[in-house]
């Protein structure tokens, strides 16, 4: 983009303002007449008059009839800030784009939320993997020419250009309600569906409307960092629910004042456990007894390989306590930033208010395209194809683990999703770093599970394995190299 030149009047204005703020022109000083000033600078008189008018509007100078223009009074930091704002506003009105404003060096304290959000460190900049066998979780898993189809659909889809409903584009809400009922056993009507910018926004809105700082939130331990971060940033005291092969176990006596429980019952993140029916019932009855909300994050339930997907926890809820959250990030692609939330009736109004305040609504064009995609049947056909492709990857992983790592590895969570957890019983946690380094030297990206634990991570090394973006042959070769790295580490 060509740089936009600063208008002349603005340069004159800036020089004068600087001189006043810096004390070069002090209060009461009389400025040269506009004619003299213009001649000295080699600019037109109008240029100087515009600059003076701006300075006068901001209170730096004042004109006295018949006497000239005078500097008013020293301008403090506060006035200088507002002056800059006014100037920017003036530029905007004049259609002038000002150069990048240099933020003043400031030691201004952060709000509590800002400090907590920073401390949560939920995010690291996405990087392109340089490793040929990268088992990183969370990267795009979509294939089958989906983005091409999506683009074509996007071009064809007519979408309104005016503001939309905070709850989302009505045809998408209808399509989602039907899909969720059909495929996930969610009990809902379109009016209860809220379209969000990814499931992350759904978690954020829920946290905002039900949490006060200091309130307790029950979370799985280990826990998804996106949920942990948002709850911590809003000041929740996190109480871990231990996870075993039956999923998370809700405490019989939850902490006083607990407001919510966050769970991933279909495929616990990161262990992959499926929450048993007994645990689901225990969670729902405890929530009803103690009056807390349950957030069900159903992020990847469509990919279940040996049996049909387990219906959502929300479908079992009879007391309107479950907020169901889903995303298109896994089944389509994460760059879409489309998610959804099925609101319990009592939370609908505050959630909609919070959504409006956050961003009015999620972009309509993508919503309209998604509605078309679902209504045409393409979406569910895509899901079925995706499941078959991921099943091949999953099978390749299970085979490769058996073939190359055998009893050196115990895998969990391979029944569904696009990740698994692999434990190395013979490798103490203290050796994880060298295992990861040795793998990296062989072109393999492995990732420690420790950051997901609230309390102490397990004593043995544990690796979070994302396999959705690798082809079966690459999975086999990657695990072969991983085994070589492990042998080197065990020596
Ligand atoms: C447990 C869990 N929930 C949700 C998501 C997706 O989040 P979003 O919809 O914001 O992309 C992920 C993605 O990695 C996840 O692992």
mmCIF file of C-alpha atoms in Angstrom, residues 135-461:
data_model
loop_
_atom_site.group_PDB
_atom_site.id
_atom_site.type_symbol
_atom_site.label_atom_id
_atom_site.label_comp_id
_atom_site.label_asym_id
_atom_site.label_seq_id
_atom_site.Cartn_x
_atom_site.Cartn_y
_atom_site.Cartn_z
ATOM 1 C CA UNK A 135 2.653 -35.421 15.917
ATOM 2 C CA UNK A 136 1.451 -32.007 17.010
ATOM 3 C CA UNK A 137 -2.145 -31.875 18.173
ATOM 4 C CA UNK A 138 -4.556 -29.230 16.979
ATOM 5 C CA UNK A 139 -3.295 -28.530 13.479
ATOM 6 C CA UNK A 140 -5.758 -28.645 10.582
ATOM 7 C CA UNK A 141 -6.803 -32.170 9.812
ATOM 8 C CA UNK A 142 -9.060 -31.486 6.887
ATOM 9 C CA UNK A 143 -8.315 -32.969 3.528
ATOM 10 C CA UNK A 144 -10.403 -34.326 0.637
ATOM 11 C CA UNK A 145 -10.333 -31.058 -1.214
ATOM 12 C CA UNK A 146 -12.578 -29.484 1.361
ATOM 13 C CA UNK A 147 -11.188 -25.978 1.169
ATOM 14 C CA UNK A 148 -11.785 -25.946 -2.602
ATOM 15 C CA UNK A 149 -15.417 -26.970 -2.119
ATOM 16 C CA UNK A 150 -15.783 -24.476 0.664
ATOM 17 C CA UNK A 151 -14.449 -21.674 -1.507
ATOM 18 C CA UNK A 152 -16.866 -22.509 -4.321
ATOM 19 C CA UNK A 153 -19.783 -22.566 -1.920
ATOM 20 C CA UNK A 154 -18.645 -19.317 -0.340
ATOM 21 C CA UNK A 155 -18.662 -17.619 -3.747
ATOM 22 C CA UNK A 156 -22.164 -18.857 -4.529
ATOM 23 C CA UNK A 157 -23.748 -18.080 -1.186
ATOM 24 C CA UNK A 158 -25.829 -14.916 -0.980
ATOM 25 C CA UNK A 159 -25.490 -13.370 2.431
ATOM 26 C CA UNK A 160 -27.105 -10.305 3.971
ATOM 27 C CA UNK A 161 -24.744 -7.409 4.444
ATOM 28 C CA UNK A 162 -26.515 -5.740 7.342
ATOM 29 C CA UNK A 163 -25.990 -6.511 11.012
ATOM 30 C CA UNK A 164 -27.403 -9.869 11.979
ATOM 31 C CA UNK A 165 -28.817 -11.524 15.066
ATOM 32 C CA UNK A 166 -26.379 -11.951 17.958
ATOM 33 C CA UNK A 167 -27.559 -15.543 18.252
ATOM 34 C CA UNK A 168 -26.480 -16.285 14.708
ATOM 35 C CA UNK A 169 -27.856 -16.608 11.194
ATOM 36 C CA UNK A 170 -31.300 -18.240 11.554
ATOM 37 C CA UNK A 171 -30.874 -20.837 8.754
ATOM 38 C CA UNK A 172 -27.622 -22.003 10.362
ATOM 39 C CA UNK A 173 -29.213 -22.254 13.787
ATOM 40 C CA UNK A 174 -31.993 -24.369 12.252
ATOM 41 C CA UNK A 175 -29.501 -26.561 10.399
ATOM 42 C CA UNK A 176 -27.391 -26.980 13.547
ATOM 43 C CA UNK A 177 -30.339 -27.879 15.751
ATOM 44 C CA UNK A 178 -31.315 -30.629 13.289
ATOM 45 C CA UNK A 179 -27.774 -31.909 12.948
ATOM 46 C CA UNK A 180 -27.120 -31.942 16.689
ATOM 47 C CA UNK A 181 -30.331 -33.782 17.392
ATOM 48 C CA UNK A 182 -29.730 -36.317 14.610
ATOM 49 C CA UNK A 183 -26.056 -37.009 15.124
ATOM 50 C CA UNK A 184 -25.287 -36.066 18.720
ATOM 51 C CA UNK A 185 -28.486 -36.734 20.636
ATOM 52 C CA UNK A 186 -28.664 -33.098 21.783
ATOM 53 C CA UNK A 187 -32.147 -31.964 22.826
ATOM 54 C CA UNK A 188 -32.608 -28.527 21.385
ATOM 55 C CA UNK A 189 -34.581 -26.133 19.250
ATOM 56 C CA UNK A 190 -33.055 -23.554 16.877
ATOM 57 C CA UNK A 191 -33.927 -20.751 19.323
ATOM 58 C CA UNK A 192 -31.471 -22.192 21.880
ATOM 59 C CA UNK A 193 -28.533 -22.381 19.486
ATOM 60 C CA UNK A 194 -25.996 -19.545 19.549
ATOM 61 C CA UNK A 195 -23.361 -19.408 16.830
ATOM 62 C CA UNK A 196 -19.959 -18.386 18.178
ATOM 63 C CA UNK A 197 -16.510 -17.605 16.860
ATOM 64 C CA UNK A 198 -15.095 -21.040 17.584
ATOM 65 C CA UNK A 199 -15.838 -22.982 20.714
ATOM 66 C CA UNK A 200 -13.278 -20.806 22.469
ATOM 67 C CA UNK A 201 -15.706 -17.906 22.362
ATOM 68 C CA UNK A 202 -18.467 -20.119 23.718
ATOM 69 C CA UNK A 203 -16.252 -20.964 26.714
ATOM 70 C CA UNK A 204 -15.400 -17.318 27.164
ATOM 71 C CA UNK A 205 -19.050 -16.195 27.119
ATOM 72 C CA UNK A 206 -20.072 -18.911 29.547
ATOM 73 C CA UNK A 207 -17.278 -17.996 31.926
ATOM 74 C CA UNK A 208 -18.284 -14.339 31.767
ATOM 75 C CA UNK A 209 -21.909 -14.914 32.555
ATOM 76 C CA UNK A 210 -21.625 -17.467 35.347
ATOM 77 C CA UNK A 211 -18.328 -16.803 37.112
ATOM 78 C CA UNK A 212 -17.431 -14.229 39.685
ATOM 79 C CA UNK A 213 -13.768 -13.846 40.615
ATOM 80 C CA UNK A 214 -12.956 -16.298 43.362
ATOM 81 C CA UNK A 215 -15.779 -18.705 42.504
ATOM 82 C CA UNK A 216 -14.817 -22.337 42.139
ATOM 83 C CA UNK A 217 -14.881 -24.199 38.845
ATOM 84 C CA UNK A 218 -14.508 -27.959 38.576
ATOM 85 C CA UNK A 219 -12.285 -29.004 35.701
ATOM 86 C CA UNK A 220 -10.943 -32.294 34.476
ATOM 87 C CA UNK A 221 -7.354 -32.992 35.500
ATOM 88 C CA UNK A 222 -5.629 -33.111 33.005
ATOM 89 C CA UNK A 223 -7.569 -30.365 31.265
ATOM 90 C CA UNK A 224 -7.820 -28.609 27.898
ATOM 91 C CA UNK A 225 -5.685 -25.473 28.143
ATOM 92 C CA UNK A 226 -8.239 -23.312 26.271
ATOM 93 C CA UNK A 227 -10.784 -23.924 29.033
ATOM 94 C CA UNK A 228 -8.300 -23.683 31.850
ATOM 95 C CA UNK A 229 -6.965 -20.378 30.553
ATOM 96 C CA UNK A 230 -10.326 -18.706 30.164
ATOM 97 C CA UNK A 231 -11.598 -19.822 33.571
ATOM 98 C CA UNK A 232 -8.389 -18.727 35.274
ATOM 99 C CA UNK A 233 -8.473 -15.369 33.483
ATOM 100 C CA UNK A 234 -11.935 -14.678 34.900
ATOM 101 C CA UNK A 235 -10.597 -15.393 38.369
ATOM 102 C CA UNK A 236 -12.001 -18.863 39.007
ATOM 103 C CA UNK A 237 -10.419 -21.129 41.557
ATOM 104 C CA UNK A 238 -9.871 -24.329 39.607
ATOM 105 C CA UNK A 239 -10.616 -27.595 41.361
ATOM 106 C CA UNK A 240 -9.383 -30.691 39.527
ATOM 107 C CA UNK A 241 -11.541 -33.764 38.961
ATOM 108 C CA UNK A 242 -9.264 -36.780 38.502
ATOM 109 C CA UNK A 243 -9.670 -38.642 35.221
ATOM 110 C CA UNK A 244 -9.391 -42.412 34.759
ATOM 111 C CA UNK A 245 -10.628 -44.852 32.123
ATOM 112 C CA UNK A 246 -14.249 -43.871 32.912
ATOM 113 C CA UNK A 247 -13.641 -40.176 32.460
ATOM 114 C CA UNK A 248 -13.704 -37.450 35.104
ATOM 115 C CA UNK A 249 -15.064 -38.200 38.578
ATOM 116 C CA UNK A 250 -17.151 -35.450 40.129
ATOM 117 C CA UNK A 251 -16.479 -35.056 43.873
ATOM 118 C CA UNK A 252 -19.366 -36.215 46.052
ATOM 119 C CA UNK A 253 -18.989 -32.972 48.004
ATOM 120 C CA UNK A 254 -17.972 -30.216 45.615
ATOM 121 C CA UNK A 255 -16.446 -27.035 47.009
ATOM 122 C CA UNK A 256 -18.901 -24.505 48.395
ATOM 123 C CA UNK A 257 -20.022 -21.933 45.888
ATOM 124 C CA UNK A 258 -18.931 -23.942 42.864
ATOM 125 C CA UNK A 259 -20.393 -22.363 39.728
ATOM 126 C CA UNK A 260 -19.523 -24.717 36.928
ATOM 127 C CA UNK A 261 -17.909 -27.947 35.825
ATOM 128 C CA UNK A 262 -16.068 -28.195 32.500
ATOM 129 C CA UNK A 263 -15.988 -31.659 30.902
ATOM 130 C CA UNK A 264 -15.195 -33.385 27.582
ATOM 131 C CA UNK A 265 -17.281 -36.555 28.118
ATOM 132 C CA UNK A 266 -17.209 -37.980 24.578
ATOM 133 C CA UNK A 267 -13.424 -37.992 24.344
ATOM 134 C CA UNK A 268 -11.683 -36.537 27.336
ATOM 135 C CA UNK A 269 -8.969 -34.109 26.400
ATOM 136 C CA UNK A 270 -6.179 -35.157 26.505
ATOM 137 C CA UNK A 271 -6.522 -38.734 27.886
ATOM 138 C CA UNK A 272 -9.185 -39.805 25.379
ATOM 139 C CA UNK A 273 -11.344 -41.523 28.035
ATOM 140 C CA UNK A 274 -15.072 -41.786 27.335
ATOM 141 C CA UNK A 275 -17.135 -40.825 30.368
ATOM 142 C CA UNK A 276 -19.180 -43.802 31.571
ATOM 143 C CA UNK A 277 -22.925 -43.577 31.963
ATOM 144 C CA UNK A 278 -22.591 -43.880 35.753
ATOM 145 C CA UNK A 279 -20.176 -40.916 35.847
ATOM 146 C CA UNK A 280 -22.454 -38.886 33.572
ATOM 147 C CA UNK A 281 -25.406 -39.471 35.864
ATOM 148 C CA UNK A 282 -23.340 -38.675 38.945
ATOM 149 C CA UNK A 283 -22.194 -35.403 37.380
ATOM 150 C CA UNK A 284 -25.704 -34.343 36.386
ATOM 151 C CA UNK A 285 -27.269 -35.184 39.734
ATOM 152 C CA UNK A 286 -24.465 -33.446 41.663
ATOM 153 C CA UNK A 287 -24.862 -30.380 39.432
ATOM 154 C CA UNK A 288 -28.608 -30.308 40.036
ATOM 155 C CA UNK A 289 -28.176 -30.787 43.811
ATOM 156 C CA UNK A 290 -25.509 -28.123 44.217
ATOM 157 C CA UNK A 291 -26.831 -25.774 41.564
ATOM 158 C CA UNK A 292 -23.826 -25.489 39.271
ATOM 159 C CA UNK A 293 -23.638 -25.396 35.475
ATOM 160 C CA UNK A 294 -22.023 -28.090 33.390
ATOM 161 C CA UNK A 295 -20.108 -27.115 30.247
ATOM 162 C CA UNK A 296 -19.947 -30.044 27.851
ATOM 163 C CA UNK A 297 -17.212 -29.514 25.246
ATOM 164 C CA UNK A 298 -18.018 -31.948 22.424
ATOM 165 C CA UNK A 299 -15.085 -30.950 20.252
ATOM 166 C CA UNK A 300 -14.374 -34.114 18.262
ATOM 167 C CA UNK A 301 -17.126 -36.632 18.979
ATOM 168 C CA UNK A 302 -17.905 -37.255 15.319
ATOM 169 C CA UNK A 303 -14.723 -39.245 14.882
ATOM 170 C CA UNK A 304 -15.461 -42.492 16.647
ATOM 171 C CA UNK A 305 -14.168 -45.596 14.978
ATOM 172 C CA UNK A 306 -15.397 -48.915 16.311
ATOM 173 C CA UNK A 307 -18.838 -47.992 17.540
ATOM 174 C CA UNK A 308 -21.385 -45.285 16.939
ATOM 175 C CA UNK A 309 -20.649 -41.944 18.596
ATOM 176 C CA UNK A 310 -21.833 -41.793 22.186
ATOM 177 C CA UNK A 311 -24.736 -39.355 22.534
ATOM 178 C CA UNK A 312 -24.020 -36.076 24.217
ATOM 179 C CA UNK A 313 -24.319 -35.659 27.979
ATOM 180 C CA UNK A 314 -26.720 -32.801 27.303
ATOM 181 C CA UNK A 315 -29.290 -35.303 26.024
ATOM 182 C CA UNK A 316 -29.438 -36.894 29.493
ATOM 183 C CA UNK A 317 -29.897 -33.630 31.353
ATOM 184 C CA UNK A 318 -33.375 -33.050 32.747
ATOM 185 C CA UNK A 319 -32.691 -30.021 34.883
ATOM 186 C CA UNK A 320 -31.470 -27.532 32.265
ATOM 187 C CA UNK A 321 -27.953 -27.356 33.677
ATOM 188 C CA UNK A 322 -25.843 -28.350 30.681
ATOM 189 C CA UNK A 323 -24.409 -25.856 28.218
ATOM 190 C CA UNK A 324 -23.390 -27.825 25.145
ATOM 191 C CA UNK A 325 -20.422 -26.473 23.171
ATOM 192 C CA UNK A 326 -19.223 -27.625 19.754
ATOM 193 C CA UNK A 327 -16.880 -26.550 16.992
ATOM 194 C CA UNK A 328 -16.237 -26.940 13.270
ATOM 195 C CA UNK A 329 -12.481 -26.755 13.885
ATOM 196 C CA UNK A 330 -11.955 -30.512 13.944
ATOM 197 C CA UNK A 331 -14.510 -31.685 11.418
ATOM 198 C CA UNK A 332 -13.766 -28.912 8.920
ATOM 199 C CA UNK A 333 -10.859 -26.609 9.654
ATOM 200 C CA UNK A 334 -9.817 -24.350 12.540
ATOM 201 C CA UNK A 335 -9.258 -21.196 10.462
ATOM 202 C CA UNK A 336 -13.052 -21.010 9.985
ATOM 203 C CA UNK A 337 -13.536 -19.888 13.589
ATOM 204 C CA UNK A 338 -17.061 -21.234 13.735
ATOM 205 C CA UNK A 339 -18.461 -22.864 16.822
ATOM 206 C CA UNK A 340 -21.782 -23.109 18.574
ATOM 207 C CA UNK A 341 -23.403 -23.261 21.919
ATOM 208 C CA UNK A 342 -26.702 -24.791 22.960
ATOM 209 C CA UNK A 343 -27.732 -22.624 25.863
ATOM 210 C CA UNK A 344 -29.632 -23.880 28.884
ATOM 211 C CA UNK A 345 -32.859 -21.837 28.891
ATOM 212 C CA UNK A 346 -31.893 -19.819 31.969
ATOM 213 C CA UNK A 347 -28.587 -18.707 30.438
ATOM 214 C CA UNK A 348 -29.829 -17.770 26.999
ATOM 215 C CA UNK A 349 -30.527 -14.084 27.610
ATOM 216 C CA UNK A 350 -27.265 -13.270 29.428
ATOM 217 C CA UNK A 351 -25.249 -15.259 26.891
ATOM 218 C CA UNK A 352 -26.815 -13.336 24.030
ATOM 219 C CA UNK A 353 -26.132 -10.038 25.756
ATOM 220 C CA UNK A 354 -22.510 -11.051 26.320
ATOM 221 C CA UNK A 355 -22.179 -12.197 22.709
ATOM 222 C CA UNK A 356 -23.506 -8.872 21.427
ATOM 223 C CA UNK A 357 -21.124 -6.977 23.654
ATOM 224 C CA UNK A 358 -18.193 -9.098 22.527
ATOM 225 C CA UNK A 359 -18.622 -8.824 18.751
ATOM 226 C CA UNK A 360 -22.322 -8.278 17.887
ATOM 227 C CA UNK A 361 -22.359 -11.546 15.980
ATOM 228 C CA UNK A 362 -20.198 -13.998 14.085
ATOM 229 C CA UNK A 363 -19.616 -13.067 10.399
ATOM 230 C CA UNK A 364 -22.748 -13.856 8.383
ATOM 231 C CA UNK A 365 -21.141 -14.970 5.136
ATOM 232 C CA UNK A 366 -19.416 -17.937 6.764
ATOM 233 C CA UNK A 367 -22.579 -18.770 8.689
ATOM 234 C CA UNK A 368 -24.690 -18.703 5.525
ATOM 235 C CA UNK A 369 -22.172 -20.900 3.710
ATOM 236 C CA UNK A 370 -22.182 -23.367 6.577
ATOM 237 C CA UNK A 371 -25.975 -23.476 6.577
ATOM 238 C CA UNK A 372 -25.880 -24.372 2.858
ATOM 239 C CA UNK A 373 -23.197 -26.967 3.489
ATOM 240 C CA UNK A 374 -25.285 -28.699 6.157
ATOM 241 C CA UNK A 375 -28.631 -28.404 4.362
ATOM 242 C CA UNK A 376 -27.222 -29.830 1.132
ATOM 243 C CA UNK A 377 -26.099 -32.988 2.959
ATOM 244 C CA UNK A 378 -22.483 -32.270 1.929
ATOM 245 C CA UNK A 379 -21.428 -31.669 5.506
ATOM 246 C CA UNK A 380 -22.484 -35.083 6.781
ATOM 247 C CA UNK A 381 -21.043 -36.789 3.703
ATOM 248 C CA UNK A 382 -17.809 -34.965 4.445
ATOM 249 C CA UNK A 383 -17.940 -36.155 8.058
ATOM 250 C CA UNK A 384 -18.359 -39.754 6.979
ATOM 251 C CA UNK A 385 -15.484 -39.536 4.524
ATOM 252 C CA UNK A 386 -13.369 -37.806 7.156
ATOM 253 C CA UNK A 387 -14.127 -40.552 9.660
ATOM 254 C CA UNK A 388 -13.014 -43.214 7.189
ATOM 255 C CA UNK A 389 -9.769 -41.357 6.488
ATOM 256 C CA UNK A 390 -9.051 -40.821 10.164
ATOM 257 C CA UNK A 391 -9.851 -44.476 10.885
ATOM 258 C CA UNK A 392 -6.987 -45.431 8.549
ATOM 259 C CA UNK A 393 -4.675 -43.048 10.368
ATOM 260 C CA UNK A 394 -5.810 -44.366 13.728
ATOM 261 C CA UNK A 395 -5.238 -47.971 12.604
ATOM 262 C CA UNK A 396 -1.777 -47.031 11.327
ATOM 263 C CA UNK A 397 -0.931 -45.483 14.697
ATOM 264 C CA UNK A 398 -2.129 -48.464 16.722
ATOM 265 C CA UNK A 399 -0.231 -50.875 14.433
ATOM 266 C CA UNK A 400 2.914 -48.768 14.494
ATOM 267 C CA UNK A 401 2.874 -48.470 18.283
ATOM 268 C CA UNK A 402 2.588 -52.249 18.569
ATOM 269 C CA UNK A 403 5.212 -52.917 15.956
ATOM 270 C CA UNK A 404 7.855 -50.364 16.932
ATOM 271 C CA UNK A 405 7.268 -49.562 20.580
ATOM 272 C CA UNK A 406 5.483 -52.710 21.835
ATOM 273 C CA UNK A 407 5.588 -52.891 25.626
ATOM 274 C CA UNK A 408 7.571 -49.670 25.902
ATOM 275 C CA UNK A 409 4.337 -47.752 25.231
ATOM 276 C CA UNK A 410 0.798 -47.825 26.623
ATOM 277 C CA UNK A 411 -1.705 -45.910 24.502
ATOM 278 C CA UNK A 412 -5.075 -44.574 25.590
ATOM 279 C CA UNK A 413 -7.820 -42.696 23.810
ATOM 280 C CA UNK A 414 -7.444 -44.333 20.414
ATOM 281 C CA UNK A 415 -11.129 -45.263 20.073
ATOM 282 C CA UNK A 416 -12.054 -41.844 18.762
ATOM 283 C CA UNK A 417 -10.849 -38.370 17.859
ATOM 284 C CA UNK A 418 -7.577 -37.473 16.212
ATOM 285 C CA UNK A 419 -5.251 -37.686 19.167
ATOM 286 C CA UNK A 420 -4.073 -40.265 21.681
ATOM 287 C CA UNK A 421 -2.016 -40.281 24.844
ATOM 288 C CA UNK A 422 1.014 -42.568 24.951
ATOM 289 C CA UNK A 423 2.735 -43.398 28.209
ATOM 290 C CA UNK A 424 6.254 -44.816 28.463
ATOM 291 C CA UNK A 425 6.216 -46.763 31.732
ATOM 292 C CA UNK A 426 9.997 -47.272 31.627
ATOM 293 C CA UNK A 427 10.888 -43.607 31.153
ATOM 294 C CA UNK A 428 10.846 -41.312 34.182
ATOM 295 C CA UNK A 429 9.384 -37.849 33.629
ATOM 296 C CA UNK A 430 12.816 -36.335 34.144
ATOM 297 C CA UNK A 431 13.884 -37.902 30.823
ATOM 298 C CA UNK A 432 11.050 -36.456 28.708
ATOM 299 C CA UNK A 433 13.066 -33.494 27.495
ATOM 300 C CA UNK A 434 15.850 -35.678 26.162
ATOM 301 C CA UNK A 435 13.294 -37.979 24.499
ATOM 302 C CA UNK A 436 11.677 -35.011 22.731
ATOM 303 C CA UNK A 437 15.080 -33.706 21.654
ATOM 304 C CA UNK A 438 16.219 -37.104 20.375
ATOM 305 C CA UNK A 439 12.954 -37.439 18.414
ATOM 306 C CA UNK A 440 13.347 -33.964 16.942
ATOM 307 C CA UNK A 441 16.844 -34.818 15.728
ATOM 308 C CA UNK A 442 15.185 -37.637 13.797
ATOM 309 C CA UNK A 443 12.546 -35.362 12.268
ATOM 310 C CA UNK A 444 9.783 -36.343 14.690
ATOM 311 C CA UNK A 445 7.711 -33.850 16.693
ATOM 312 C CA UNK A 446 6.572 -35.260 20.050
ATOM 313 C CA UNK A 447 4.781 -33.268 22.751
ATOM 314 C CA UNK A 448 4.846 -33.684 26.512
ATOM 315 C CA UNK A 449 1.462 -34.015 28.244
ATOM 316 C CA UNK A 450 2.706 -32.348 31.458
ATOM 317 C CA UNK A 451 1.355 -28.822 30.703
ATOM 318 C CA UNK A 452 -2.207 -30.151 30.753
ATOM 319 C CA UNK A 453 -2.021 -31.337 34.347
ATOM 320 C CA UNK A 454 -3.341 -29.138 37.087
ATOM 321 C CA UNK A 455 -1.509 -31.008 39.772
ATOM 322 C CA UNK A 456 1.575 -33.137 39.423
ATOM 323 C CA UNK A 457 1.884 -34.935 36.056
ATOM 324 C CA UNK A 458 2.373 -38.720 36.105
ATOM 325 C CA UNK A 459 5.759 -40.089 37.156
ATOM 326 C CA UNK A 460 6.310 -41.768 33.789
ATOM 327 C CA UNK A 461 6.827 -39.884 30.537
#
